[in-house]
């Protein structure tokens, strides 16, 4: 399956939040960590973004989101 990578401007547009909010959510375990694309570039796998967005829309609690984030990050590279 082809997986696209979303860069920060895409993430900000999709979630409607600020850059600092995204990185605070990453720090708090409520948003997936970005993957390195190069020396000074990061991005987020689009399938993980879709899964996280669906969970938010479904109204999952912060604890459920933290668990989902952990699962998504743990499954990277296992396919």
C-alpha atoms as one frame of an Amber mdcrd trajectory, in Angstrom:
protein
   0.000   0.000   0.000   1.296   3.412  -0.958   1.589   5.708   2.035   1.986
   9.450   1.597   3.756  11.685   4.055   2.126  14.884   5.262   4.296  17.865
   6.065   3.572  20.390   8.816   1.506  22.841   6.711  -0.800  19.948   5.785
  -1.126  18.908   9.432  -1.950  22.449  10.519  -4.610  22.687   7.819  -6.154
  19.281   8.554  -6.380  19.762  12.322  -6.835  23.540  12.351  -4.271  24.096
  15.083  -0.971  25.932  15.471   2.536  24.545  15.106   3.176  24.893  18.825
  -0.060  23.030  19.600   0.998  20.079  17.412   4.368  19.785  19.126   2.833
  20.189  22.596   0.417  17.357  21.733   3.386  15.219  20.600   5.122  15.954
  23.915   1.949  15.015  25.824   1.557  11.753  23.885  -1.658  12.905  22.203
  -0.233  13.208  18.680   2.061  10.909  16.740   5.737  11.774  16.545   6.962
  12.833  13.115   9.354  10.711  11.094  12.654  12.070   9.827  12.719  12.703
   6.096  16.143  14.259   6.002  18.553  16.322   8.010  16.061  19.127   8.634
  12.774  17.709   7.414  10.052  15.712   9.135   6.622  14.474   8.176   3.752
  12.318   9.357   2.494   9.144   7.625  -0.913   9.955   6.137  -2.457   6.654
   7.241  -1.566   7.452  10.870  -2.972  10.962  10.507  -6.238   9.540   9.122
  -6.497   7.063  11.999  -5.821   9.761  14.593  -8.302  12.160  13.004 -10.990
   9.457  12.932 -10.417   8.774  16.624 -10.741  12.475  17.449 -13.937  12.751
  15.395 -15.320   9.683  17.179 -14.828  11.511  20.487 -12.284   9.189  22.029
 -10.874  10.277  25.385  -7.322  11.526  25.834  -6.365   8.195  27.419  -7.738
   6.322  24.392  -5.860   8.695  22.077  -2.612   8.136  24.016  -3.060   4.402
  23.649  -3.757   4.753  19.925  -0.684   6.961  19.448   1.489   4.376  21.224
   0.083   1.602  19.048   0.601   3.556  15.826   4.180   4.456  16.700   4.982
   0.882  17.774   3.677  -0.520  14.496   5.955   1.617  12.322   8.259  -0.500
  10.229   6.610  -3.801  11.159   4.780  -4.189   7.858
